[in-house]
Amino acid sequence: SRGLGLTITKRLIEKMGGDISLLSKPYERTAFSITLKRMTY
């Protein structure tokens, strides 16, 4: 079920004009990076 959560998260971030990436090595932790555009009013 984690795969589905990541898919939903990716789609939401992309709809907001952002990007998500990850760095993973076997048998180690996975690091996620999220970049969002700054909103101006």
GROMACS .gro file of C-alpha atoms in nm:
model
   41
    1SER     CA    1   0.000   0.000   0.000
    2ARG     CA    2   0.298   0.234   0.034
    3GLY     CA    3   0.333   0.243  -0.344
    4LEU     CA    4  -0.020   0.378  -0.382
    5GLY     CA    5   0.046   0.650  -0.125
    6LEU     CA    6   0.355   0.763  -0.313
    7THR     CA    7   0.163   0.771  -0.640
    8ILE     CA    8  -0.109   0.989  -0.487
    9THR     CA    9   0.150   1.216  -0.325
   10LYS     CA   10   0.338   1.255  -0.654
   11ARG     CA   11   0.022   1.350  -0.843
   12LEU     CA   12  -0.080   1.607  -0.581
   13ILE     CA   13   0.265   1.767  -0.577
   14GLU     CA   14   0.275   1.782  -0.958
   15LYS     CA   15  -0.072   1.942  -0.967
   16MET     CA   16   0.070   2.216  -0.742
   17GLY     CA   17   0.356   2.272  -0.987
   18GLY     CA   18   0.612   2.087  -0.777
   19ASP     CA   19   0.834   1.784  -0.804
   20ILE     CA   20   0.921   1.485  -0.585
   21SER     CA   21   1.235   1.277  -0.610
   22LEU     CA   22   1.400   1.006  -0.406
   23LEU     CA   23   1.743   0.867  -0.336
   24SER     CA   24   1.754   0.503  -0.233
   25LYS     CA   25   2.024   0.244  -0.180
   26PRO     CA   26   1.959  -0.125  -0.112
   27TYR     CA   27   1.932  -0.208   0.259
   28GLU     CA   28   1.958   0.160   0.356
   29ARG     CA   29   1.717   0.445   0.414
   30THR     CA   30   1.529   0.620   0.137
   31ALA     CA   31   1.539   1.001   0.123
   32PHE     CA   32   1.253   1.195  -0.036
   33SER     CA   33   1.287   1.550  -0.165
   34ILE     CA   34   0.987   1.770  -0.242
   35THR     CA   35   1.011   2.100  -0.430
   36LEU     CA   36   0.712   2.335  -0.450
   37LYS     CA   37   0.673   2.668  -0.625
   38ARG     CA   38   0.645   2.969  -0.400
   39MET     CA   39   0.296   3.118  -0.413
   40THR     CA   40   0.260   3.493  -0.441
   41TYR     CA   41  -0.051   3.695  -0.374
   0.00000   0.00000   0.00000
